[in-house]
PDB file of C-alpha atoms and ligand atoms in Angstrom:
ATOM      1  CA  MET Q   1      89.054  52.016-110.426  1.00 90.00           C
ATOM      2  CA  ILE Q   2      92.439  51.484-108.824  1.00 97.00           C
ATOM      3  CA  GLY Q   3      94.884  50.343-111.483  1.00 97.00           C
ATOM      4  CA  LYS Q   4      98.240  50.326-109.692  1.00 98.00           C
ATOM      5  CA  CYS Q   5      99.716  48.231-106.942  1.00 98.00           C
ATOM      6  CA  LEU Q   6     103.014  48.726-105.151  1.00 98.00           C
ATOM      7  CA  PHE Q   7     105.127  45.770-104.045  1.00 98.00           C
ATOM      8  CA  PRO Q   8     107.849  46.657-101.544  1.00 97.00           C
ATOM      9  CA  VAL Q   9     110.251  43.762-102.031  1.00 95.00           C
ATOM     10  CA  ALA Q  10     113.535  45.319-100.973  1.00 94.00           C
ATOM     11  CA  GLY Q  11     113.808  43.912 -97.429  1.00 90.00           C
ATOM     12  CA  TYR Q  12     116.669  41.652 -96.363  1.00 90.00           C
ATOM     13  CA  GLY Q  13     114.537  38.734 -95.172  1.00 90.00           C
ATOM     14  CA  THR Q  14     116.950  38.002 -92.332  1.00 93.00           C
ATOM     15  CA  ARG Q  15     114.562  35.536 -90.717  1.00 94.00           C
ATOM     16  CA  PHE Q  16     115.157  33.209 -93.654  1.00 94.00           C
ATOM     17  CA  LEU Q  17     118.940  33.291 -93.688  1.00 95.00           C
ATOM     18  CA  PRO Q  18     120.876  31.556 -95.107  1.00 95.00           C
ATOM     19  CA  ALA Q  19     118.226  30.912 -97.803  1.00 93.00           C
ATOM     20  CA  THR Q  20     117.936  34.643 -98.434  1.00 92.00           C
ATOM     21  CA  LYS Q  21     121.657  35.377 -98.564  1.00 92.00           C
ATOM     22  CA  SER Q  22     121.692  35.586-102.345  1.00 91.00           C
ATOM     23  CA  MET Q  23     118.031  34.932-103.141  1.00 93.00           C
ATOM     24  CA  PRO Q  24     115.158  37.355-102.532  1.00 94.00           C
ATOM     25  CA  LYS Q  25     112.776  36.306 -99.768  1.00 94.00           C
ATOM     26  CA  GLU Q  26     109.901  37.058-102.133  1.00 95.00           C
ATOM     27  CA  MET Q  27     111.109  34.312-104.498  1.00 96.00           C
ATOM     28  CA  LEU Q  28     110.784  31.590-101.853  1.00 96.00           C
ATOM     29  CA  PRO Q  29     108.274  29.135-103.308  1.00 97.00           C
ATOM     30  CA  VAL Q  30     105.145  28.103-101.470  1.00 97.00           C
ATOM     31  CA  VAL Q  31     104.961  24.671-103.095  1.00 96.00           C
ATOM     32  CA  ASN Q  32     105.826  25.617-106.700  1.00 93.00           C
ATOM     33  CA  LYS Q  33     105.021  29.320-106.925  1.00 95.00           C
ATOM     34  CA  PRO Q  34     107.100  32.173-105.522  1.00 97.00           C
ATOM     35  CA  LEU Q  35     105.513  34.315-102.836  1.00 97.00           C
ATOM     36  CA  VAL Q  36     105.605  37.445-104.973  1.00 97.00           C
ATOM     37  CA  GLN Q  37     103.617  35.748-107.746  1.00 97.00           C
ATOM     38  CA  TYR Q  38     100.771  34.995-105.349  1.00 97.00           C
ATOM     39  CA  GLY Q  39     100.704  38.709-104.477  1.00 98.00           C
ATOM     40  CA  VAL Q  40     100.823  39.823-108.106  1.00 98.00           C
ATOM     41  CA  GLU Q  41      98.000  37.442-109.038  1.00 97.00           C
ATOM     42  CA  GLU Q  42      95.912  38.856-106.194  1.00 98.00           C
ATOM     43  CA  ALA Q  43      96.529  42.414-107.437  1.00 98.00           C
ATOM     44  CA  ILE Q  44      95.705  41.557-111.047  1.00 97.00           C
ATOM     45  CA  GLU Q  45      92.504  39.859-109.918  1.00 97.00           C
ATOM     46  CA  ALA Q  46      91.614  43.140-108.165  1.00 97.00           C
ATOM     47  CA  GLY Q  47      92.091  45.039-111.450  1.00 97.00           C
ATOM     48  CA  MET Q  48      95.507  46.420-110.446  1.00 98.00           C
ATOM     49  CA  THR Q  49      97.372  45.265-113.519  1.00 98.00           C
ATOM     50  CA  ASN Q  50     100.065  47.904-113.184  1.00 98.00           C
ATOM     51  CA  CYS Q  51     102.522  46.352-110.738  1.00 98.00           C
ATOM     52  CA  ALA Q  52     105.221  48.631-109.333  1.00 98.00           C
ATOM     53  CA  LEU Q  53     108.052  46.750-107.668  1.00 97.00           C
ATOM     54  CA  VAL Q  54     110.291  48.506-105.158  1.00 97.00           C
ATOM     55  CA  THR Q  55     113.345  46.293-105.343  1.00 95.00           C
ATOM     56  CA  GLY Q  56     116.884  46.461-104.029  1.00 91.00           C
ATOM     57  CA  ARG Q  57     120.293  44.995-104.573  1.00 87.00           C
ATOM     58  CA  GLY Q  58     120.232  41.232-105.049  1.00 85.00           C
ATOM     59  CA  LYS Q  59     116.610  41.217-106.175  1.00 89.00           C
ATOM     60  CA  ARG Q  60     117.066  40.802-109.903  1.00 91.00           C
ATOM     61  CA  ALA Q  61     115.475  37.358-109.821  1.00 94.00           C
ATOM     62  CA  ILE Q  62     112.128  39.065-109.151  1.00 95.00           C
ATOM     63  CA  ALA Q  63     112.366  41.224-112.270  1.00 94.00           C
ATOM     64  CA  ASP Q  64     113.430  38.181-114.300  1.00 94.00           C
ATOM     65  CA  HIS Q  65     110.489  36.176-112.996  1.00 95.00           C
ATOM     66  CA  PHE Q  66     108.056  38.637-114.566  1.00 95.00           C
ATOM     67  CA  ASP Q  67     109.770  38.502-117.936  1.00 91.00           C
ATOM     68  CA  ILE Q  68     110.102  35.923-120.689  1.00 88.00           C
ATOM     69  CA  SER Q  69     112.847  33.311-120.303  1.00 87.00           C
ATOM     70  CA  TYR Q  70     113.628  32.711-123.976  1.00 85.00           C
ATOM     71  CA  GLU Q  71     116.065  29.855-123.652  1.00 88.00           C
ATOM     72  CA  LEU Q  72     113.956  27.859-121.200  1.00 88.00           C
ATOM     73  CA  GLU Q  73     110.732  28.495-123.077  1.00 84.00           C
ATOM     74  CA  HIS Q  74     112.306  27.525-126.383  1.00 87.00           C
ATOM     75  CA  GLN Q  75     113.651  24.287-124.859  1.00 87.00           C
ATOM     76  CA  ILE Q  76     110.318  23.073-123.511  1.00 88.00           C
ATOM     77  CA  ALA Q  77     108.076  24.453-126.264  1.00 85.00           C
ATOM     78  CA  GLY Q  78     105.693  21.778-127.518  1.00 86.00           C
ATOM     79  CA  SER Q  79     106.463  19.364-124.651  1.00 88.00           C
ATOM     80  CA  SER Q  80     104.177  18.438-121.764  1.00 84.00           C
ATOM     81  CA  LYS Q  81     106.378  20.551-119.483  1.00 86.00           C
ATOM     82  CA  GLU Q  82     105.139  23.725-121.151  1.00 84.00           C
ATOM     83  CA  ALA Q  83     101.958  23.480-119.095  1.00 83.00           C
ATOM     84  CA  TYR Q  84     103.948  24.363-115.968  1.00 82.00           C
ATOM     85  CA  LEU Q  85     104.530  27.846-117.375  1.00 82.00           C
ATOM     86  CA  GLY Q  86     100.836  28.535-118.023  1.00 80.00           C
ATOM     87  CA  GLY Q  87     100.124  30.530-114.854  1.00 88.00           C
ATOM     88  CA  ILE Q  88     103.149  32.811-115.030  1.00 92.00           C
ATOM     89  CA  ARG Q  89     102.670  33.458-118.751  1.00 89.00           C
ATOM     90  CA  GLU Q  90      99.154  34.680-118.078  1.00 91.00           C
ATOM     91  CA  VAL Q  91     100.431  36.958-115.309  1.00 94.00           C
ATOM     92  CA  ILE Q  92     103.081  38.423-117.624  1.00 95.00           C
ATOM     93  CA  GLU Q  93     100.545  39.015-120.380  1.00 94.00           C
ATOM     94  CA  ARG Q  94      97.996  40.709-118.145  1.00 95.00           C
ATOM     95  CA  GLY Q  95     100.382  42.744-115.998  1.00 96.00           C
ATOM     96  CA  VAL Q  96     102.653  45.702-116.655  1.00 97.00           C
ATOM     97  CA  PHE Q  97     105.737  45.642-114.437  1.00 97.00           C
ATOM     98  CA  THR Q  98     107.759  48.654-113.445  1.00 97.00           C
ATOM     99  CA  MET Q  99     110.662  48.792-111.020  1.00 96.00           C
ATOM    100  CA  VAL Q 100     112.571  51.207-108.892  1.00 97.00           C
ATOM    101  CA  ARG Q 101     115.395  50.454-106.497  1.00 96.00           C
ATOM    102  CA  GLN Q 102     115.389  51.371-102.841  1.00 95.00           C
ATOM    103  CA  ARG Q 103     119.044  52.147-102.208  1.00 93.00           C
ATOM    104  CA  GLU Q 104     118.913  51.974 -98.418  1.00 90.00           C
ATOM    105  CA  MET Q 105     116.467  49.762 -96.527  1.00 88.00           C
ATOM    106  CA  LEU Q 106     115.048  52.433 -94.265  1.00 89.00           C
ATOM    107  CA  GLY Q 107     111.722  50.782 -93.570  1.00 89.00           C
ATOM    108  CA  LEU Q 108     108.348  50.244 -95.178  1.00 93.00           C
ATOM    109  CA  GLY Q 109     107.393  53.930 -95.194  1.00 94.00           C
ATOM    110  CA  HIS Q 110     110.603  54.755 -97.020  1.00 94.00           C
ATOM    111  CA  ALA Q 111     110.036  51.879 -99.469  1.00 96.00           C
ATOM    112  CA  ILE Q 112     106.601  53.247-100.302  1.00 97.00           C
ATOM    113  CA  LEU Q 113     107.965  56.742-100.800  1.00 96.00           C
ATOM    114  CA  THR Q 114     110.599  55.269-103.122  1.00 97.00           C
ATOM    115  CA  GLY Q 115     107.739  53.938-105.257  1.00 97.00           C
ATOM    116  CA  GLU Q 116     106.109  57.350-105.678  1.00 98.00           C
ATOM    117  CA  PRO Q 117     107.459  57.987-109.219  1.00 98.00           C
ATOM    118  CA  LEU Q 118     105.854  54.715-110.347  1.00 98.00           C
ATOM    119  CA  ILE Q 119     102.498  55.522-108.768  1.00 98.00           C
ATOM    120  CA  GLY Q 120     101.964  59.236-109.260  1.00 96.00           C
ATOM    121  CA  ASP Q 121      98.918  61.079-107.978  1.00 96.00           C
ATOM    122  CA  GLN Q 122      96.334  58.313-107.697  1.00 97.00           C
ATOM    123  CA  PRO Q 123      95.112  55.836-105.074  1.00 98.00           C
ATOM    124  CA  PHE Q 124      96.997  52.559-105.133  1.00 98.00           C
ATOM    125  CA  GLY Q 125      97.186  49.141-103.562  1.00 98.00           C
ATOM    126  CA  VAL Q 126     100.118  47.834-101.530  1.00 98.00           C
ATOM    127  CA  VAL Q 127     100.949  44.163-101.166  1.00 98.00           C
ATOM    128  CA  LEU Q 128     103.579  42.833 -98.795  1.00 98.00           C
ATOM    129  CA  SER Q 129     104.025  39.511-100.451  1.00 96.00           C
ATOM    130  CA  ASP Q 130     105.407  37.803 -97.373  1.00 95.00           C
ATOM    131  CA  ASP Q 131     101.814  37.856 -96.140  1.00 97.00           C
ATOM    132  CA  LEU Q 132     100.127  35.221 -98.268  1.00 98.00           C
ATOM    133  CA  CYS Q 133      96.359  35.739 -98.471  1.00 97.00           C
ATOM    134  CA  LEU Q 134      94.034  33.109 -99.879  1.00 97.00           C
ATOM    135  CA  ASN Q 135      90.258  33.107-100.189  1.00 94.00           C
ATOM    136  CA  ARG Q 136      89.285  29.980-102.006  1.00 88.00           C
ATOM    137  CA  GLY Q 137      86.136  30.383-104.071  1.00 87.00           C
ATOM    138  CA  GLY Q 138      85.746  34.072-103.155  1.00 93.00           C
ATOM    139  CA  SER Q 139      87.362  37.375-104.083  1.00 95.00           C
ATOM    140  CA  GLY Q 140      90.941  37.976-103.069  1.00 97.00           C
ATOM    141  CA  VAL Q 141      91.611  40.321-100.163  1.00 98.00           C
ATOM    142  CA  LEU Q 142      92.795  43.163-102.400  1.00 98.00           C
ATOM    143  CA  ALA Q 143      89.674  42.871-104.577  1.00 98.00           C
ATOM    144  CA  GLN Q 144      87.534  43.077-101.442  1.00 98.00           C
ATOM    145  CA  MET Q 145      89.418  46.213-100.416  1.00 98.00           C
ATOM    146  CA  ALA Q 146      89.187  47.788-103.889  1.00 98.00           C
ATOM    147  CA  ALA Q 147      85.397  47.409-103.734  1.00 97.00           C
ATOM    148  CA  LEU Q 148      85.390  49.132-100.337  1.00 97.00           C
ATOM    149  CA  TYR Q 149      87.502  51.951-101.733  1.00 98.00           C
ATOM    150  CA  GLU Q 150      84.865  52.622-104.392  1.00 97.00           C
ATOM    151  CA  GLU Q 151      82.404  53.132-101.553  1.00 96.00           C
ATOM    152  CA  PHE Q 152      84.505  55.132 -99.063  1.00 97.00           C
ATOM    153  CA  GLN Q 153      87.314  56.783-101.109  1.00 97.00           C
ATOM    154  CA  CYS Q 154      89.850  56.719 -98.277  1.00 97.00           C
ATOM    155  CA  SER Q 155      92.834  54.653 -97.170  1.00 98.00           C
ATOM    156  CA  ILE Q 156      92.059  51.107 -96.090  1.00 98.00           C
ATOM    157  CA  VAL Q 157      94.207  48.676 -94.112  1.00 98.00           C
ATOM    158  CA  ALA Q 158      93.514  44.948 -93.864  1.00 98.00           C
ATOM    159  CA  VAL Q 159      93.377  43.734 -90.263  1.00 98.00           C
ATOM    160  CA  GLN Q 160      92.851  40.518 -88.415  1.00 97.00           C
ATOM    161  CA  GLU Q 161      92.450  39.630 -84.766  1.00 96.00           C
ATOM    162  CA  VAL Q 162      95.599  38.127 -83.280  1.00 96.00           C
ATOM    163  CA  PRO Q 163      96.302  36.726 -79.805  1.00 96.00           C
ATOM    164  CA  MET Q 164      97.287  39.518 -77.376  1.00 96.00           C
ATOM    165  CA  ASP Q 165     100.727  37.980 -76.877  1.00 95.00           C
ATOM    166  CA  GLU Q 166     101.449  38.570 -80.588  1.00 95.00           C
ATOM    167  CA  VAL Q 167     100.370  42.229 -80.900  1.00 96.00           C
ATOM    168  CA  HIS Q 168     103.957  43.420 -80.393  1.00 95.00           C
ATOM    169  CA  GLN Q 169     104.795  42.042 -83.856  1.00 94.00           C
ATOM    170  CA  TYR Q 170     102.255  44.200 -85.708  1.00 95.00           C
ATOM    171  CA  GLY Q 171     100.822  47.631 -86.325  1.00 94.00           C
ATOM    172  CA  VAL Q 172      97.700  47.704 -84.153  1.00 96.00           C
ATOM    173  CA  VAL Q 173      94.550  49.790 -84.717  1.00 96.00           C
ATOM    174  CA  ALA Q 174      91.583  50.970 -82.696  1.00 96.00           C
ATOM    175  CA  GLY Q 175      88.554  53.064 -83.616  1.00 97.00           C
ATOM    176  CA  THR Q 176      84.798  53.116 -83.960  1.00 97.00           C
ATOM    177  CA  ALA Q 177      82.664  50.533 -85.731  1.00 95.00           C
ATOM    178  CA  GLU Q 178      81.518  51.675 -89.182  1.00 95.00           C
ATOM    179  CA  ARG Q 179      79.684  48.388 -89.722  1.00 94.00           C
ATOM    180  CA  ALA Q 180      80.401  44.695 -89.097  1.00 93.00           C
ATOM    181  CA  GLY Q 181      84.039  43.995 -89.902  1.00 95.00           C
ATOM    182  CA  LEU Q 182      84.816  47.634 -90.693  1.00 97.00           C
ATOM    183  CA  THR Q 183      86.373  50.095 -88.234  1.00 97.00           C
ATOM    184  CA  ARG Q 184      86.932  53.835 -88.722  1.00 98.00           C
ATOM    185  CA  VAL Q 185      90.451  54.072 -87.291  1.00 97.00           C
ATOM    186  CA  THR Q 186      91.310  56.672 -84.674  1.00 97.00           C
ATOM    187  CA  GLN Q 187      94.528  55.179 -83.365  1.00 95.00           C
ATOM    188  CA  MET Q 188      97.399  53.236 -84.914  1.00 94.00           C
ATOM    189  CA  VAL Q 189     100.456  52.045 -83.033  1.00 92.00           C
ATOM    190  CA  GLU Q 190     103.467  50.230 -84.465  1.00 90.00           C
ATOM    191  CA  LYS Q 191     104.517  47.101 -82.581  1.00 92.00           C
ATOM    192  CA  PRO Q 192     103.161  48.096 -79.134  1.00 94.00           C
ATOM    193  CA  PRO Q 193     104.014  46.123 -76.007  1.00 95.00           C
ATOM    194  CA  GLN Q 194     101.029  43.975 -75.018  1.00 95.00           C
ATOM    195  CA  ASP Q 195      99.959  46.279 -72.155  1.00 94.00           C
ATOM    196  CA  GLU Q 196      99.974  49.350 -74.422  1.00 94.00           C
ATOM    197  CA  ALA Q 197      98.110  47.832 -77.376  1.00 95.00           C
ATOM    198  CA  PRO Q 198      94.774  49.589 -77.999  1.00 94.00           C
ATOM    199  CA  SER Q 199      93.212  46.348 -79.317  1.00 95.00           C
ATOM    200  CA  ASN Q 200      94.174  43.022 -80.853  1.00 96.00           C
ATOM    201  CA  LEU Q 201      93.344  44.148 -84.410  1.00 97.00           C
ATOM    202  CA  ALA Q 202      96.619  43.730 -86.288  1.00 97.00           C
ATOM    203  CA  VAL Q 203      97.444  45.280 -89.652  1.00 97.00           C
ATOM    204  CA  ILE Q 204      98.560  42.734 -92.229  1.00 97.00           C
ATOM    205  CA  GLY Q 205     100.281  43.338 -95.544  1.00 97.00           C
ATOM    206  CA  ARG Q 206      97.444  44.683 -97.703  1.00 98.00           C
ATOM    207  CA  TYR Q 207      96.656  48.372 -98.041  1.00 98.00           C
ATOM    208  CA  ILE Q 208      94.838  50.805-100.256  1.00 98.00           C
ATOM    209  CA  LEU Q 209      96.437  54.227 -99.875  1.00 98.00           C
ATOM    210  CA  THR Q 210      95.420  57.656-101.081  1.00 98.00           C
ATOM    211  CA  PRO Q 211      98.310  59.512-102.742  1.00 97.00           C
ATOM    212  CA  ASP Q 212      98.564  62.258-100.094  1.00 97.00           C
ATOM    213  CA  ILE Q 213     100.337  59.533 -98.088  1.00 97.00           C
ATOM    214  CA  PHE Q 214     103.561  60.415 -99.951  1.00 97.00           C
ATOM    215  CA  ASP Q 215     103.688  63.971 -98.599  1.00 97.00           C
ATOM    216  CA  ILE Q 216     102.769  62.704 -95.158  1.00 96.00           C
ATOM    217  CA  ILE Q 217     105.564  60.104 -95.200  1.00 95.00           C
ATOM    218  CA  ARG Q 218     108.000  62.809 -96.330  1.00 94.00           C
ATOM    219  CA  SER Q 219     107.192  64.862 -93.248  1.00 93.00           C
ATOM    220  CA  THR Q 220     107.042  61.900 -90.834  1.00 90.00           C
ATOM    221  CA  PRO Q 221     110.157  61.551 -88.668  1.00 85.00           C
ATOM    222  CA  PRO Q 222     111.732  58.091 -88.265  1.00 83.00           C
ATOM    223  CA  GLY Q 223     109.949  56.117 -85.544  1.00 77.00           C
ATOM    224  CA  ARG Q 224     110.512  52.663 -84.057  1.00 73.00           C
ATOM    225  CA  ASN Q 225     113.939  51.186 -85.000  1.00 77.00           C
ATOM    226  CA  GLY Q 226     114.905  54.505 -86.611  1.00 80.00           C
ATOM    227  CA  GLU Q 227     112.791  53.510 -89.646  1.00 82.00           C
ATOM    228  CA  VAL Q 228     110.202  55.673 -91.389  1.00 81.00           C
ATOM    229  CA  GLN Q 229     107.057  53.818 -90.347  1.00 86.00           C
ATOM    230  CA  LEU Q 230     104.028  53.624 -92.606  1.00 93.00           C
ATOM    231  CA  THR Q 231     101.922  53.211 -89.470  1.00 91.00           C
ATOM    232  CA  ASP Q 232     102.995  56.651 -88.221  1.00 90.00           C
ATOM    233  CA  ALA Q 233     102.048  58.246 -91.555  1.00 93.00           C
ATOM    234  CA  LEU Q 234      98.713  56.452 -91.547  1.00 95.00           C
ATOM    235  CA  GLN Q 235      98.068  57.767 -88.034  1.00 95.00           C
ATOM    236  CA  THR Q 236      98.034  61.275 -89.549  1.00 95.00           C
ATOM    237  CA  GLN Q 237      95.294  60.242 -91.991  1.00 97.00           C
ATOM    238  CA  ALA Q 238      93.487  58.349 -89.218  1.00 97.00           C
ATOM    239  CA  SER Q 239      93.361  61.423 -86.983  1.00 96.00           C
ATOM    240  CA  GLU Q 240      91.367  63.067 -89.803  1.00 95.00           C
ATOM    241  CA  GLY Q 241      89.010  60.051 -90.011  1.00 96.00           C
ATOM    242  CA  ARG Q 242      90.473  58.940 -93.344  1.00 97.00           C
ATOM    243  CA  VAL Q 243      91.504  55.360 -92.601  1.00 98.00           C
ATOM    244  CA  LEU Q 244      89.323  52.270 -92.460  1.00 98.00           C
ATOM    245  CA  ALA Q 245      90.400  48.920 -91.020  1.00 98.00           C
ATOM    246  CA  TYR Q 246      88.840  45.971 -92.783  1.00 98.00           C
ATOM    247  CA  GLN Q 247      88.535  42.463 -91.362  1.00 97.00           C
ATOM    248  CA  PHE Q 248      88.815  40.588 -94.629  1.00 97.00           C
ATOM    249  CA  GLU Q 249      87.367  37.289 -95.695  1.00 96.00           C
ATOM    250  CA  GLY Q 250      89.989  34.634 -96.227  1.00 96.00           C
ATOM    251  CA  LEU Q 251      93.114  33.169 -94.711  1.00 97.00           C
ATOM    252  CA  ARG Q 252      96.433  34.869 -94.178  1.00 97.00           C
ATOM    253  CA  PHE Q 253      99.778  33.203 -93.590  1.00 98.00           C
ATOM    254  CA  ASP Q 254     102.787  35.058 -92.217  1.00 96.00           C
ATOM    255  CA  CYS Q 255     105.338  33.759 -94.696  1.00 97.00           C
ATOM    256  CA  GLY Q 256     107.957  36.177 -93.365  1.00 94.00           C
ATOM    257  CA  SER Q 257     108.366  33.735 -90.473  1.00 94.00           C
ATOM    258  CA  VAL Q 258     109.436  30.114 -90.815  1.00 95.00           C
ATOM    259  CA  PRO Q 259     106.408  28.614 -88.963  1.00 96.00           C
ATOM    260  CA  GLY Q 260     103.958  30.676 -91.049  1.00 97.00           C
ATOM    261  CA  PHE Q 261     105.745  29.700 -94.232  1.00 97.00           C
ATOM    262  CA  VAL Q 262     105.579  25.994 -93.377  1.00 98.00           C
ATOM    263  CA  GLU Q 263     101.887  26.321 -92.495  1.00 98.00           C
ATOM    264  CA  ALA Q 264     101.196  28.035 -95.843  1.00 98.00           C
ATOM    265  CA  THR Q 265     103.105  25.347 -97.706  1.00 98.00           C
ATOM    266  CA  GLN Q 266     101.054  22.593 -96.086  1.00 98.00           C
ATOM    267  CA  HIS Q 267      97.809  24.443 -96.759  1.00 97.00           C
ATOM    268  CA  VAL Q 268      98.551  25.171-100.410  1.00 96.00           C
ATOM    269  CA  PHE Q 269      99.740  21.614-101.001  1.00 96.00           C
ATOM    270  CA  GLU Q 270      96.578  20.168 -99.473  1.00 95.00           C
ATOM    271  CA  HIS Q 271      94.031  22.555-100.980  1.00 93.00           C
ATOM    272  CA  TYR Q 272      95.454  23.910-104.235  1.00 88.00           C
ATOM    273  CA  TYR Q 273      98.298  21.839-105.639  1.00 87.00           C
ATOM    274  CA  GLY Q 274      97.320  19.836-108.693  1.00 79.00           C
ATOM    275  CA  GLN Q 275      93.807  21.256-108.673  1.00 75.00           C
ATOM    276  CA  GLU Q 276      94.268  24.245-110.956  1.00 62.00           C
TER     277      GLU Q 276
HETATM  278  P1  UTP Y   1     109.769  42.972 -93.109  1.00 73.63           P
HETATM  279  O1  UTP Y   1     109.859  43.660 -91.833  1.00 73.63           O
HETATM  280  O2  UTP Y   1     109.088  41.655 -93.175  1.00 73.63           O
HETATM  281  O3  UTP Y   1     111.182  42.883 -93.744  1.00 73.63           O
HETATM  282  O4  UTP Y   1     109.144  43.981 -94.177  1.00 73.63           O
HETATM  283  P2  UTP Y   1     112.421  42.072 -94.062  1.00 73.63           P
HETATM  284  O5  UTP Y   1     113.526  42.967 -93.735  1.00 73.63           O
HETATM  285  O6  UTP Y   1     112.326  41.623 -95.487  1.00 73.63           O
HETATM  286  O7  UTP Y   1     112.378  40.745 -93.187  1.00 73.63           O
HETATM  287  P3  UTP Y   1     113.198  40.293 -91.899  1.00 73.63           P
HETATM  288  O8  UTP Y   1     112.447  40.868 -90.739  1.00 73.63           O
HETATM  289  O9  UTP Y   1     114.598  40.805 -92.036  1.00 73.63           O
HETATM  290  O10 UTP Y   1     113.143  38.795 -91.928  1.00 73.63           O
HETATM  291  C1  UTP Y   1     107.880  43.860 -94.738  1.00 73.63           C
HETATM  292  C2  UTP Y   1     107.938  44.085 -96.242  1.00 73.63           C
HETATM  293  O11 UTP Y   1     108.480  45.362 -96.552  1.00 73.63           O
HETATM  294  C3  UTP Y   1     109.586  45.257 -97.426  1.00 73.63           C
HETATM  295  C4  UTP Y   1     110.079  43.823 -97.282  1.00 73.63           C
HETATM  296  O12 UTP Y   1     110.677  43.383 -98.491  1.00 73.63           O
HETATM  297  C5  UTP Y   1     108.811  43.050 -96.961  1.00 73.63           C
HETATM  298  O13 UTP Y   1     108.110  42.677 -98.132  1.00 73.63           O
HETATM  299  N1  UTP Y   1     110.588  46.266 -97.055  1.00 73.63           N
HETATM  300  C6  UTP Y   1     110.934  46.452 -95.755  1.00 73.63           C
HETATM  301  C7  UTP Y   1     111.159  47.038 -98.052  1.00 73.63           C
HETATM  302  O14 UTP Y   1     110.853  46.887 -99.257  1.00 73.63           O
HETATM  303  N2  UTP Y   1     112.088  47.979 -97.689  1.00 73.63           N
HETATM  304  C8  UTP Y   1     112.455  48.178 -96.403  1.00 73.63           C
HETATM  305  O15 UTP Y   1     113.295  49.068 -96.141  1.00 73.63           O
HETATM  306  C9  UTP Y   1     111.865  47.388 -95.417  1.00 73.63           C
END
């Protein structure tokens, strides 16, 4: 079973400035819960109780969120307000949180490599918490992927079909059908122009990675934007037939963008708020 999940949360979140000037993007609340907590809950549900956070400067609020707040908890102990802390207390009790700092924001590949000491030599999940994934009444996306890993024992990326005029915002995959909703990847391209995209299957922020990815990232030269791209490293595994793309069950909201964040907020308010 996969027990560890990596959370790269070191990015600047420039699309949310000025909100993210002194506050981590991952702490933006969708209704009343920060984005990163949704991701952590999804990982814990998938059995990945060991949560490794790759943080950066200005991200201390994330570490504090997954710790006890003595003064606050003492103040509201025994009052009706205590109920509001129920969810996060459960997360803190079930999870183990470790942290490492990414000193320079050199891209997602680099962030993942920075997390290597927290992961070691075992397969692991990756959650980009600015992609909010919800599957009401069913298993979370990461749990679906963990089950697939048990079957195939290789790296898995979550994908969804996007309109062709949006492919340039994503890593895009192509390959051969393994079965319905599952593609054995042969090609992965990071943010291709529309006319160069091999398909409209876009990678979203959920991965299961085998630990050889660390060595591959180390030997992968910087790609688009001068950043070490995870997509380029995954292409190496894909060329050996060791990457599956999974069209998951559930909804995904791009909370790294303002429209996606607003959409997620409306959805969570309508379908989840007050119903837990
Ligand atoms: P994004 O591209 O959404 O990053 O990275 P960003 O820099 O936070 O956002 P914008 O584009 O400036 O608004 C996807 C995920 O990878 C993490 C981010 O924190 C985010 O969760 N990341 C990215 C790192 O941890 N380190 C990096 O060097 C880059």
